[in-house]
Amino acid sequence: MNVEIRSVTSDDWQFILDIRNEKEVRDASLNDEIISKETHQKYMKKLEERTTNVYQRIILYNKQTVGYVKVVDEEISYMIMKEFRGKGIGSQFFVIVFKELKELGITKIRASIRIDNVSSLNLGQKMGYKYTGIISKNNKPFAYKVEKKL
């Protein structure tokens, strides 16, 4: 299996928006609303203009664009196209990402994973994330807070 990552360019913004608005991705996200193209472009420009604490990569599988990972202020999130989930891509790209983040001087990362997102919870556990708390929504547990020392 050939998993690589590369830097994000503005040419990737539509792909990122498309995958972000997939129903399954929205259902696994803390914010499950559809994002408009205008809102997305403003957000991506804002990230692009930041000079610190932003890391964005496109995930490639056999040279094909299949996902996106970002770290903003040590908070990591990722998305993989539906047809490429469950193939071990996540554990492979995380190894590469963790190495790059360490080289950038980042010593820990955090994530918020919805309680019903079993695949991400399993991957997080496999990659060494530790549970640090719970996020509630409407007085019910909604997501786990996790972190990993790099």
mmCIF file of C-alpha atoms in Angstrom:
data_model
loop_
_atom_site.group_PDB
_atom_site.id
_atom_site.type_symbol
_atom_site.label_atom_id
_atom_site.label_comp_id
_atom_site.label_asym_id
_atom_site.label_seq_id
_atom_site.Cartn_x
_atom_site.Cartn_y
_atom_site.Cartn_z
ATOM 1 C CA MET A 1 0.000 0.000 0.000
ATOM 2 C CA ASN A 2 1.452 3.335 -1.040
ATOM 3 C CA VAL A 3 0.302 6.189 1.228
ATOM 4 C CA GLU A 4 1.893 9.627 0.923
ATOM 5 C CA ILE A 5 1.025 13.168 1.935
ATOM 6 C CA ARG A 6 1.688 16.512 0.286
ATOM 7 C CA SER A 7 1.038 20.161 1.063
ATOM 8 C CA VAL A 8 -2.383 21.639 0.334
ATOM 9 C CA THR A 9 -2.728 24.182 -2.480
ATOM 10 C CA SER A 10 -5.704 26.306 -3.466
ATOM 11 C CA ASP A 11 -6.333 23.743 -6.236
ATOM 12 C CA ASP A 12 -7.306 21.287 -3.463
ATOM 13 C CA TRP A 13 -9.942 23.496 -1.857
ATOM 14 C CA GLN A 14 -12.856 22.110 -3.885
ATOM 15 C CA PHE A 15 -11.844 18.519 -3.106
ATOM 16 C CA ILE A 16 -11.670 19.382 0.605
ATOM 17 C CA LEU A 17 -15.105 21.026 0.478
ATOM 18 C CA ASP A 18 -16.606 18.080 -1.411
ATOM 19 C CA ILE A 19 -15.303 15.510 1.051
ATOM 20 C CA ARG A 20 -16.221 17.705 4.037
ATOM 21 C CA ASN A 21 -19.816 17.905 2.817
ATOM 22 C CA GLU A 22 -20.207 14.133 2.282
ATOM 23 C CA LYS A 23 -23.013 12.917 4.536
ATOM 24 C CA GLU A 24 -20.833 10.315 6.272
ATOM 25 C CA VAL A 25 -18.119 12.896 6.989
ATOM 26 C CA ARG A 26 -20.662 15.402 8.327
ATOM 27 C CA ASP A 27 -22.214 12.685 10.488
ATOM 28 C CA ALA A 28 -18.776 12.031 12.018
ATOM 29 C CA SER A 29 -17.915 15.728 12.519
ATOM 30 C CA LEU A 30 -18.597 17.929 15.512
ATOM 31 C CA ASN A 31 -20.175 20.428 13.106
ATOM 32 C CA ASP A 32 -22.504 18.415 10.891
ATOM 33 C CA GLU A 33 -23.847 21.307 8.819
ATOM 34 C CA ILE A 34 -23.217 21.641 5.084
ATOM 35 C CA ILE A 35 -20.505 24.226 4.448
ATOM 36 C CA SER A 36 -21.062 26.711 1.602
ATOM 37 C CA LYS A 37 -18.336 27.297 -0.977
ATOM 38 C CA GLU A 38 -18.028 30.941 0.128
ATOM 39 C CA THR A 39 -17.634 30.028 3.811
ATOM 40 C CA HIS A 40 -15.137 27.304 2.930
ATOM 41 C CA GLN A 41 -13.014 29.595 0.758
ATOM 42 C CA LYS A 42 -12.885 32.258 3.489
ATOM 43 C CA TYR A 43 -11.816 29.634 6.025
ATOM 44 C CA MET A 44 -9.140 28.168 3.729
ATOM 45 C CA LYS A 45 -7.762 31.648 2.950
ATOM 46 C CA LYS A 46 -7.610 32.378 6.666
ATOM 47 C CA LEU A 47 -5.647 29.168 7.251
ATOM 48 C CA GLU A 48 -3.372 29.918 4.304
ATOM 49 C CA GLU A 49 -2.559 33.375 5.702
ATOM 50 C CA ARG A 50 -1.566 32.067 9.134
ATOM 51 C CA THR A 51 2.160 31.684 9.579
ATOM 52 C CA THR A 52 2.165 29.510 12.703
ATOM 53 C CA ASN A 53 0.273 26.600 14.209
ATOM 54 C CA VAL A 54 -1.307 25.429 10.929
ATOM 55 C CA TYR A 55 -0.434 22.182 9.186
ATOM 56 C CA GLN A 56 -2.469 20.942 6.211
ATOM 57 C CA ARG A 57 -1.827 17.941 3.999
ATOM 58 C CA ILE A 58 -3.552 16.034 1.237
ATOM 59 C CA ILE A 59 -3.539 12.259 1.691
ATOM 60 C CA LEU A 60 -2.578 10.236 -1.386
ATOM 61 C CA TYR A 61 -3.128 6.520 -1.930
ATOM 62 C CA ASN A 62 -1.273 5.113 -4.944
ATOM 63 C CA LYS A 63 -0.850 8.733 -6.142
ATOM 64 C CA GLN A 64 -4.629 9.396 -5.998
ATOM 65 C CA THR A 65 -6.015 12.139 -3.748
ATOM 66 C CA VAL A 66 -8.134 10.365 -1.124
ATOM 67 C CA GLY A 67 -8.196 12.586 1.956
ATOM 68 C CA TYR A 68 -7.199 15.637 3.952
ATOM 69 C CA VAL A 69 -5.594 16.123 7.353
ATOM 70 C CA LYS A 70 -5.096 19.373 9.225
ATOM 71 C CA VAL A 71 -3.685 20.459 12.553
ATOM 72 C CA VAL A 72 -4.636 23.907 13.820
ATOM 73 C CA ASP A 73 -3.316 24.974 17.225
ATOM 74 C CA GLU A 74 -2.462 21.319 18.005
ATOM 75 C CA GLU A 75 -6.043 20.144 17.194
ATOM 76 C CA ILE A 76 -5.980 17.445 14.496
ATOM 77 C CA SER A 77 -8.789 16.398 12.177
ATOM 78 C CA TYR A 78 -8.904 14.317 9.033
ATOM 79 C CA MET A 79 -11.253 13.086 6.315
ATOM 80 C CA ILE A 80 -10.909 10.143 3.939
ATOM 81 C CA MET A 81 -13.138 9.488 0.929
ATOM 82 C CA LYS A 82 -15.774 6.850 1.620
ATOM 83 C CA GLU A 83 -14.480 4.305 -0.876
ATOM 84 C CA PHE A 84 -10.998 4.380 0.712
ATOM 85 C CA ARG A 85 -12.003 3.930 4.354
ATOM 86 C CA GLY A 86 -11.147 0.698 6.134
ATOM 87 C CA LYS A 87 -8.059 0.011 4.006
ATOM 88 C CA GLY A 88 -5.411 0.919 6.621
ATOM 89 C CA ILE A 89 -4.724 4.321 5.057
ATOM 90 C CA GLY A 90 -5.364 6.136 8.356
ATOM 91 C CA SER A 91 -2.723 4.338 10.367
ATOM 92 C CA GLN A 92 -0.191 4.818 7.563
ATOM 93 C CA PHE A 93 -0.762 8.542 7.057
ATOM 94 C CA PHE A 94 -0.765 9.170 10.810
ATOM 95 C CA VAL A 95 2.770 7.736 11.088
ATOM 96 C CA ILE A 96 3.948 10.169 8.398
ATOM 97 C CA VAL A 97 2.037 13.121 9.893
ATOM 98 C CA PHE A 98 3.300 12.470 13.437
ATOM 99 C CA LYS A 99 6.895 12.380 12.147
ATOM 100 C CA GLU A 100 6.467 15.704 10.307
ATOM 101 C CA LEU A 101 4.779 17.334 13.305
ATOM 102 C CA LYS A 102 7.634 16.250 15.594
ATOM 103 C CA GLU A 103 10.120 17.724 13.116
ATOM 104 C CA LEU A 104 8.159 20.998 13.331
ATOM 105 C CA GLY A 105 8.553 20.994 17.118
ATOM 106 C CA ILE A 106 4.993 20.007 17.985
ATOM 107 C CA THR A 107 5.042 17.839 21.114
ATOM 108 C CA LYS A 108 1.382 16.863 21.446
ATOM 109 C CA ILE A 109 -1.847 16.914 19.499
ATOM 110 C CA ARG A 110 -5.475 16.861 20.540
ATOM 111 C CA ALA A 111 -8.659 15.705 18.858
ATOM 112 C CA SER A 112 -12.375 15.591 19.525
ATOM 113 C CA ILE A 113 -14.006 12.390 18.301
ATOM 114 C CA ARG A 114 -17.744 11.821 18.295
ATOM 115 C CA ILE A 115 -18.792 8.944 20.514
ATOM 116 C CA ASP A 116 -20.588 7.277 17.594
ATOM 117 C CA ASN A 117 -17.536 7.500 15.300
ATOM 118 C CA VAL A 118 -16.302 4.002 16.133
ATOM 119 C CA SER A 119 -13.737 3.768 13.315
ATOM 120 C CA SER A 120 -11.985 6.999 14.374
ATOM 121 C CA LEU A 121 -12.107 5.968 18.035
ATOM 122 C CA ASN A 122 -10.500 2.627 17.142
ATOM 123 C CA LEU A 123 -7.859 4.297 14.975
ATOM 124 C CA GLY A 124 -7.115 6.828 17.716
ATOM 125 C CA GLN A 125 -6.659 4.061 20.247
ATOM 126 C CA LYS A 126 -4.401 2.149 17.836
ATOM 127 C CA MET A 127 -2.299 5.285 17.271
ATOM 128 C CA GLY A 128 -1.847 5.910 21.006
ATOM 129 C CA TYR A 129 -4.356 8.643 21.789
ATOM 130 C CA LYS A 130 -5.358 8.941 25.459
ATOM 131 C CA TYR A 131 -8.815 10.010 26.621
ATOM 132 C CA THR A 132 -8.823 13.354 28.465
ATOM 133 C CA GLY A 133 -12.509 14.262 28.730
ATOM 134 C CA ILE A 134 -15.993 14.313 27.276
ATOM 135 C CA ILE A 135 -17.853 16.994 25.326
ATOM 136 C CA SER A 136 -21.587 17.134 26.020
ATOM 137 C CA LYS A 137 -24.334 18.348 23.709
ATOM 138 C CA ASN A 138 -27.894 18.804 24.974
ATOM 139 C CA ASN A 139 -26.764 17.367 28.335
ATOM 140 C CA LYS A 140 -25.664 14.088 26.709
ATOM 141 C CA PRO A 141 -22.141 12.793 26.037
ATOM 142 C CA PHE A 142 -21.355 13.733 22.433
ATOM 143 C CA ALA A 143 -17.607 13.407 21.841
ATOM 144 C CA TYR A 144 -14.418 12.294 23.523
ATOM 145 C CA LYS A 145 -11.488 14.641 23.959
ATOM 146 C CA VAL A 146 -8.248 12.800 23.296
ATOM 147 C CA GLU A 147 -4.585 13.701 23.023
ATOM 148 C CA LYS A 148 -1.301 12.146 22.032
ATOM 149 C CA LYS A 149 2.227 13.057 22.985
ATOM 150 C CA LEU A 150 4.513 12.961 19.967
#
